[in-house]
Every structure is written in C-alpha cells, then in structure tokens.
PDB file of C-alpha atoms in Angstrom:
ATOM      1  CA  UNK A   1      39.962 -15.206 109.683  1.00 74.00           C
ATOM      2  CA  UNK A   2      38.575 -12.573 112.030  1.00 79.00           C
ATOM      3  CA  UNK A   3      42.140 -11.541 112.872  1.00 83.00           C
ATOM      4  CA  UNK A   4      42.972 -11.197 109.169  1.00 87.00           C
ATOM      5  CA  UNK A   5      39.870  -9.079 108.549  1.00 85.00           C
ATOM      6  CA  UNK A   6      40.837  -6.855 111.483  1.00 88.00           C
ATOM      7  CA  UNK A   7      44.362  -6.435 110.136  1.00 86.00           C
ATOM      8  CA  UNK A   8      45.936  -8.616 112.822  1.00 88.00           C
ATOM      9  CA  UNK A   9      47.826 -10.798 110.362  1.00 92.00           C
ATOM     10  CA  UNK A  10      50.656 -11.651 112.778  1.00 93.00           C
ATOM     11  CA  UNK A  11      48.156 -13.083 115.247  1.00 94.00           C
ATOM     12  CA  UNK A  12      46.315 -14.928 112.472  1.00 94.00           C
ATOM     13  CA  UNK A  13      49.531 -16.439 111.134  1.00 95.00           C
ATOM     14  CA  UNK A  14      50.425 -17.717 114.600  1.00 95.00           C
ATOM     15  CA  UNK A  15      46.960 -19.232 115.098  1.00 94.00           C
ATOM     16  CA  UNK A  16      46.877 -20.884 111.670  1.00 96.00           C
ATOM     17  CA  UNK A  17      50.409 -22.232 112.134  1.00 97.00           C
ATOM     18  CA  UNK A  18      49.266 -23.880 115.358  1.00 96.00           C
ATOM     19  CA  UNK A  19      46.120 -25.224 113.651  1.00 96.00           C
ATOM     20  CA  UNK A  20      48.214 -26.811 110.903  1.00 97.00           C
ATOM     21  CA  UNK A  21      50.482 -28.417 113.517  1.00 98.00           C
ATOM     22  CA  UNK A  22      47.563 -29.805 115.539  1.00 98.00           C
ATOM     23  CA  UNK A  23      45.765 -31.175 112.481  1.00 97.00           C
ATOM     24  CA  UNK A  24      48.985 -32.789 111.241  1.00 97.00           C
ATOM     25  CA  UNK A  25      49.523 -34.418 114.665  1.00 97.00           C
ATOM     26  CA  UNK A  26      45.925 -35.677 114.591  1.00 97.00           C
ATOM     27  CA  UNK A  27      46.482 -37.039 111.064  1.00 97.00           C
ATOM     28  CA  UNK A  28      43.476 -35.010 109.873  1.00 97.00           C
ATOM     29  CA  UNK A  29      44.384 -33.991 106.301  1.00 97.00           C
ATOM     30  CA  UNK A  30      41.229 -31.936 105.684  1.00 96.00           C
ATOM     31  CA  UNK A  31      41.991 -29.749 108.697  1.00 97.00           C
ATOM     32  CA  UNK A  32      45.654 -29.496 107.772  1.00 97.00           C
ATOM     33  CA  UNK A  33      44.798 -28.439 104.209  1.00 97.00           C
ATOM     34  CA  UNK A  34      42.284 -25.887 105.474  1.00 96.00           C
ATOM     35  CA  UNK A  35      44.833 -24.544 107.949  1.00 96.00           C
ATOM     36  CA  UNK A  36      47.445 -24.224 105.203  1.00 97.00           C
ATOM     37  CA  UNK A  37      44.958 -22.403 102.985  1.00 97.00           C
ATOM     38  CA  UNK A  38      44.065 -20.009 105.794  1.00 96.00           C
ATOM     39  CA  UNK A  39      47.743 -19.561 106.590  1.00 96.00           C
ATOM     40  CA  UNK A  40      48.348 -18.724 102.932  1.00 97.00           C
ATOM     41  CA  UNK A  41      45.532 -16.193 103.008  1.00 96.00           C
ATOM     42  CA  UNK A  42      46.916 -14.515 106.135  1.00 96.00           C
ATOM     43  CA  UNK A  43      50.399 -14.347 104.602  1.00 97.00           C
ATOM     44  CA  UNK A  44      48.946 -12.938 101.392  1.00 97.00           C
ATOM     45  CA  UNK A  45      47.175 -10.186 103.326  1.00 95.00           C
ATOM     46  CA  UNK A  46      50.424  -9.494 105.193  1.00 96.00           C
ATOM     47  CA  UNK A  47      52.200  -9.002 101.851  1.00 97.00           C
ATOM     48  CA  UNK A  48      54.253 -12.176 102.211  1.00 97.00           C
ATOM     49  CA  UNK A  49      53.294 -13.427  98.755  1.00 98.00           C
ATOM     50  CA  UNK A  50      55.956 -16.072  98.135  1.00 98.00           C
ATOM     51  CA  UNK A  51      55.261 -17.585 101.536  1.00 98.00           C
ATOM     52  CA  UNK A  52      51.509 -17.477 100.848  1.00 98.00           C
ATOM     53  CA  UNK A  53      52.020 -19.276  97.548  1.00 98.00           C
ATOM     54  CA  UNK A  54      53.947 -22.038  99.275  1.00 98.00           C
ATOM     55  CA  UNK A  55      51.183 -22.578 101.826  1.00 98.00           C
ATOM     56  CA  UNK A  56      48.485 -22.571  99.141  1.00 98.00           C
ATOM     57  CA  UNK A  57      50.446 -25.113  97.107  1.00 98.00           C
ATOM     58  CA  UNK A  58      51.020 -27.378 100.122  1.00 98.00           C
ATOM     59  CA  UNK A  59      47.301 -27.178 100.890  1.00 97.00           C
ATOM     60  CA  UNK A  60      46.468 -28.078  97.287  1.00 98.00           C
ATOM     61  CA  UNK A  61      48.730 -31.123  97.346  1.00 97.00           C
ATOM     62  CA  UNK A  62      46.913 -32.421 100.439  1.00 97.00           C
ATOM     63  CA  UNK A  63      43.525 -31.624  98.940  1.00 97.00           C
ATOM     64  CA  UNK A  64      44.374 -33.559  95.772  1.00 96.00           C
ATOM     65  CA  UNK A  65      45.111 -36.633  97.889  1.00 96.00           C
ATOM     66  CA  UNK A  66      42.433 -36.380 100.583  1.00 96.00           C
ATOM     67  CA  UNK A  67      39.698 -33.820  99.903  1.00 92.00           C
ATOM     68  CA  UNK A  68      36.824 -33.131  97.558  1.00 93.00           C
ATOM     69  CA  UNK A  69      37.108 -31.757  94.050  1.00 94.00           C
ATOM     70  CA  UNK A  70      35.377 -28.603  95.282  1.00 93.00           C
ATOM     71  CA  UNK A  71      38.162 -28.085  97.836  1.00 95.00           C
ATOM     72  CA  UNK A  72      40.726 -28.631  95.105  1.00 96.00           C
ATOM     73  CA  UNK A  73      38.994 -26.059  92.877  1.00 96.00           C
ATOM     74  CA  UNK A  74      39.053 -23.523  95.715  1.00 96.00           C
ATOM     75  CA  UNK A  75      42.809 -24.058  96.148  1.00 97.00           C
ATOM     76  CA  UNK A  76      43.408 -23.762  92.412  1.00 98.00           C
ATOM     77  CA  UNK A  77      41.528 -20.453  92.406  1.00 97.00           C
ATOM     78  CA  UNK A  78      43.438 -19.120  95.414  1.00 97.00           C
ATOM     79  CA  UNK A  79      46.745 -19.959  93.761  1.00 98.00           C
ATOM     80  CA  UNK A  80      45.646 -18.520  90.412  1.00 98.00           C
ATOM     81  CA  UNK A  81      44.423 -15.274  91.935  1.00 97.00           C
ATOM     82  CA  UNK A  82      47.642 -14.880  93.951  1.00 98.00           C
ATOM     83  CA  UNK A  83      49.781 -15.539  90.887  1.00 98.00           C
ATOM     84  CA  UNK A  84      47.872 -12.789  89.072  1.00 98.00           C
ATOM     85  CA  UNK A  85      48.727 -10.440  91.930  1.00 97.00           C
ATOM     86  CA  UNK A  86      52.358 -11.499  91.637  1.00 98.00           C
ATOM     87  CA  UNK A  87      52.371 -10.761  87.900  1.00 97.00           C
ATOM     88  CA  UNK A  88      52.817 -14.409  86.934  1.00 98.00           C
ATOM     89  CA  UNK A  89      49.906 -14.342  84.516  1.00 98.00           C
ATOM     90  CA  UNK A  90      50.691 -17.446  82.441  1.00 97.00           C
ATOM     91  CA  UNK A  91      51.026 -19.564  85.585  1.00 98.00           C
ATOM     92  CA  UNK A  92      47.857 -17.998  87.002  1.00 98.00           C
ATOM     93  CA  UNK A  93      45.852 -18.781  83.890  1.00 98.00           C
ATOM     94  CA  UNK A  94      47.023 -22.403  84.070  1.00 98.00           C
ATOM     95  CA  UNK A  95      45.777 -22.825  87.649  1.00 98.00           C
ATOM     96  CA  UNK A  96      42.499 -21.056  86.873  1.00 98.00           C
ATOM     97  CA  UNK A  97      41.988 -23.198  83.767  1.00 98.00           C
ATOM     98  CA  UNK A  98      42.495 -26.326  85.877  1.00 97.00           C
ATOM     99  CA  UNK A  99      39.945 -25.216  88.477  1.00 97.00           C
ATOM    100  CA  UNK A 100      37.202 -23.960  86.160  1.00 98.00           C
ATOM    101  CA  UNK A 101      36.045 -27.355  84.795  1.00 97.00           C
ATOM    102  CA  UNK A 102      35.933 -28.757  88.320  1.00 97.00           C
ATOM    103  CA  UNK A 103      33.522 -25.974  89.275  1.00 97.00           C
ATOM    104  CA  UNK A 104      31.493 -26.430  86.088  1.00 97.00           C
ATOM    105  CA  UNK A 105      31.281 -30.225  86.334  1.00 96.00           C
ATOM    106  CA  UNK A 106      30.289 -30.120  90.012  1.00 94.00           C
ATOM    107  CA  UNK A 107      27.890 -27.172  89.753  1.00 94.00           C
ATOM    108  CA  UNK A 108      29.919 -24.980  92.102  1.00 95.00           C
ATOM    109  CA  UNK A 109      28.429 -21.822  90.639  1.00 96.00           C
ATOM    110  CA  UNK A 110      29.968 -19.318  93.039  1.00 96.00           C
ATOM    111  CA  UNK A 111      33.453 -20.740  92.510  1.00 96.00           C
ATOM    112  CA  UNK A 112      32.858 -20.810  88.767  1.00 97.00           C
ATOM    113  CA  UNK A 113      31.880 -17.149  88.808  1.00 98.00           C
ATOM    114  CA  UNK A 114      34.890 -16.094  90.876  1.00 97.00           C
ATOM    115  CA  UNK A 115      37.183 -18.049  88.577  1.00 98.00           C
ATOM    116  CA  UNK A 116      35.742 -16.277  85.537  1.00 98.00           C
ATOM    117  CA  UNK A 117      36.421 -12.908  87.222  1.00 97.00           C
ATOM    118  CA  UNK A 118      40.055 -13.891  87.749  1.00 98.00           C
ATOM    119  CA  UNK A 119      40.353 -15.222  84.203  1.00 98.00           C
ATOM    120  CA  UNK A 120      39.039 -11.867  83.018  1.00 97.00           C
ATOM    121  CA  UNK A 121      41.805 -10.076  84.920  1.00 97.00           C
ATOM    122  CA  UNK A 122      44.352 -12.426  83.392  1.00 98.00           C
ATOM    123  CA  UNK A 123      43.099 -11.732  79.872  1.00 97.00           C
ATOM    124  CA  UNK A 124      43.099  -7.999  80.570  1.00 96.00           C
ATOM    125  CA  UNK A 125      46.708  -8.142  81.752  1.00 96.00           C
ATOM    126  CA  UNK A 126      47.644 -10.037  78.593  1.00 97.00           C
ATOM    127  CA  UNK A 127      45.930  -7.365  76.476  1.00 96.00           C
ATOM    128  CA  UNK A 128      43.053  -9.617  75.401  1.00 96.00           C
ATOM    129  CA  UNK A 129      40.206  -7.187  76.087  1.00 95.00           C
ATOM    130  CA  UNK A 130      37.567  -9.144  74.164  1.00 96.00           C
ATOM    131  CA  UNK A 131      38.332 -12.330  76.083  1.00 97.00           C
ATOM    132  CA  UNK A 132      38.395 -10.374  79.347  1.00 97.00           C
ATOM    133  CA  UNK A 133      34.935  -8.957  78.690  1.00 96.00           C
ATOM    134  CA  UNK A 134      33.592 -12.413  77.806  1.00 97.00           C
ATOM    135  CA  UNK A 135      34.965 -13.839  81.054  1.00 98.00           C
ATOM    136  CA  UNK A 136      33.481 -10.988  83.086  1.00 97.00           C
ATOM    137  CA  UNK A 137      30.157 -11.330  81.264  1.00 97.00           C
ATOM    138  CA  UNK A 138      30.039 -15.035  82.125  1.00 97.00           C
ATOM    139  CA  UNK A 139      31.025 -14.229  85.720  1.00 98.00           C
ATOM    140  CA  UNK A 140      28.257 -11.656  85.967  1.00 97.00           C
ATOM    141  CA  UNK A 141      25.631 -14.085  84.636  1.00 97.00           C
ATOM    142  CA  UNK A 142      26.637 -16.802  87.084  1.00 98.00           C
ATOM    143  CA  UNK A 143      27.120 -14.609  90.140  1.00 98.00           C
ATOM    144  CA  UNK A 144      23.895 -12.671  89.538  1.00 97.00           C
ATOM    145  CA  UNK A 145      22.076 -15.991  89.193  1.00 97.00           C
ATOM    146  CA  UNK A 146      23.304 -17.133  92.624  1.00 97.00           C
ATOM    147  CA  UNK A 147      22.734 -13.716  94.201  1.00 97.00           C
ATOM    148  CA  UNK A 148      26.394 -13.061  94.959  1.00 97.00           C
ATOM    149  CA  UNK A 149      27.455  -9.447  95.544  1.00 96.00           C
ATOM    150  CA  UNK A 150      30.556 -10.116  93.425  1.00 96.00           C
ATOM    151  CA  UNK A 151      28.253  -9.948  90.383  1.00 97.00           C
ATOM    152  CA  UNK A 152      28.538  -6.164  90.635  1.00 96.00           C
ATOM    153  CA  UNK A 153      32.334  -6.314  90.292  1.00 93.00           C
ATOM    154  CA  UNK A 154      31.969  -8.460  87.175  1.00 96.00           C
ATOM    155  CA  UNK A 155      29.382  -6.088  85.701  1.00 95.00           C
ATOM    156  CA  UNK A 156      31.569  -3.083  86.429  1.00 95.00           C
ATOM    157  CA  UNK A 157      34.638  -4.720  84.863  1.00 93.00           C
ATOM    158  CA  UNK A 158      32.599  -5.789  81.854  1.00 86.00           C
ATOM    159  CA  UNK A 159      31.491  -2.229  81.142  1.00 87.00           C
ATOM    160  CA  UNK A 160      34.715  -0.418  82.101  1.00 83.00           C
ATOM    161  CA  UNK A 161      37.279  -2.855  80.736  1.00 62.00           C
TER     162      UNK A 161
END
C-alpha cells in the first residue's frame, strides 16, 4: 500500500499480483482475498476501474466463503464506492445496502460510518438531497463518536449538500 500512496501503482500491482499467487499456492484464502482487495485498490488508483472491480468481486467471493463478516462488509463497501465512481449508482447502492447491516449488527462503527458517507453520495447522485443529508448526518455522528477524521467530510457534506 506504500507504493500506491506514493503513486507507484505499477509496482504495487506487481507486488499484489505476486501476493495473490503465493497465497493461492499456500491455500490461504484470507491472504488471497486480502491480496485481491489490495490489487483492486491499486488498479482503482491507477484508473483501471473495470479491472479493479473484478479483483474486488473475486476477493468478496472468497471472503463470503472463508472470512469474517467484517471482511465481507469491507469488500461490499469497496465495491459500492467504486461503482459510485463508475457512475453505476443503483448497483453501488445495492452493495452498500448489503454491507451496512453487517457493520451495524457487528458493531463495526468505522465501517458503518464510511458506508453512510458513500450512501449519501449515492443519494446525492440520484437527486435525493434529503436522504443524502440524513446519511451524512448519521455518518458524522458515528465517525465523530469513534474519533475518525472522516467525520469532518461527513459534516462538510451535510452542510454543503
């Protein structure tokens, strides 16, 4: 992830591709799913959105079979947020709606807050300003409660629309 943050997405993609291969050979599904998620993130940052979506979805399918609900919720959020970026709002809202109750039921407050931010963006794109503000308000409450800096983004969106 350091390579991605430094803008070295080509290097990151190569490293994550190797990590996926090694974890698959070791029959370690958690590591393979994590590698696929990181590979999706690197591709997303490189602007390779369709490829990123495929990696995120492959990671989700492994997480559904072998990993925790929290891991599944994280994948659902990653896919939903990417679909928003791609303009596929209805699909995005479906993934986000699937992940939100997992976060709520398992007290994953940070993930719940981030999901509400994304849901707010989806509502805004659909022209549902009131629902967007409600989602951002809920996100702000949750993220402020856990001390996450993302609470400021939610507050700003809530007041600016």
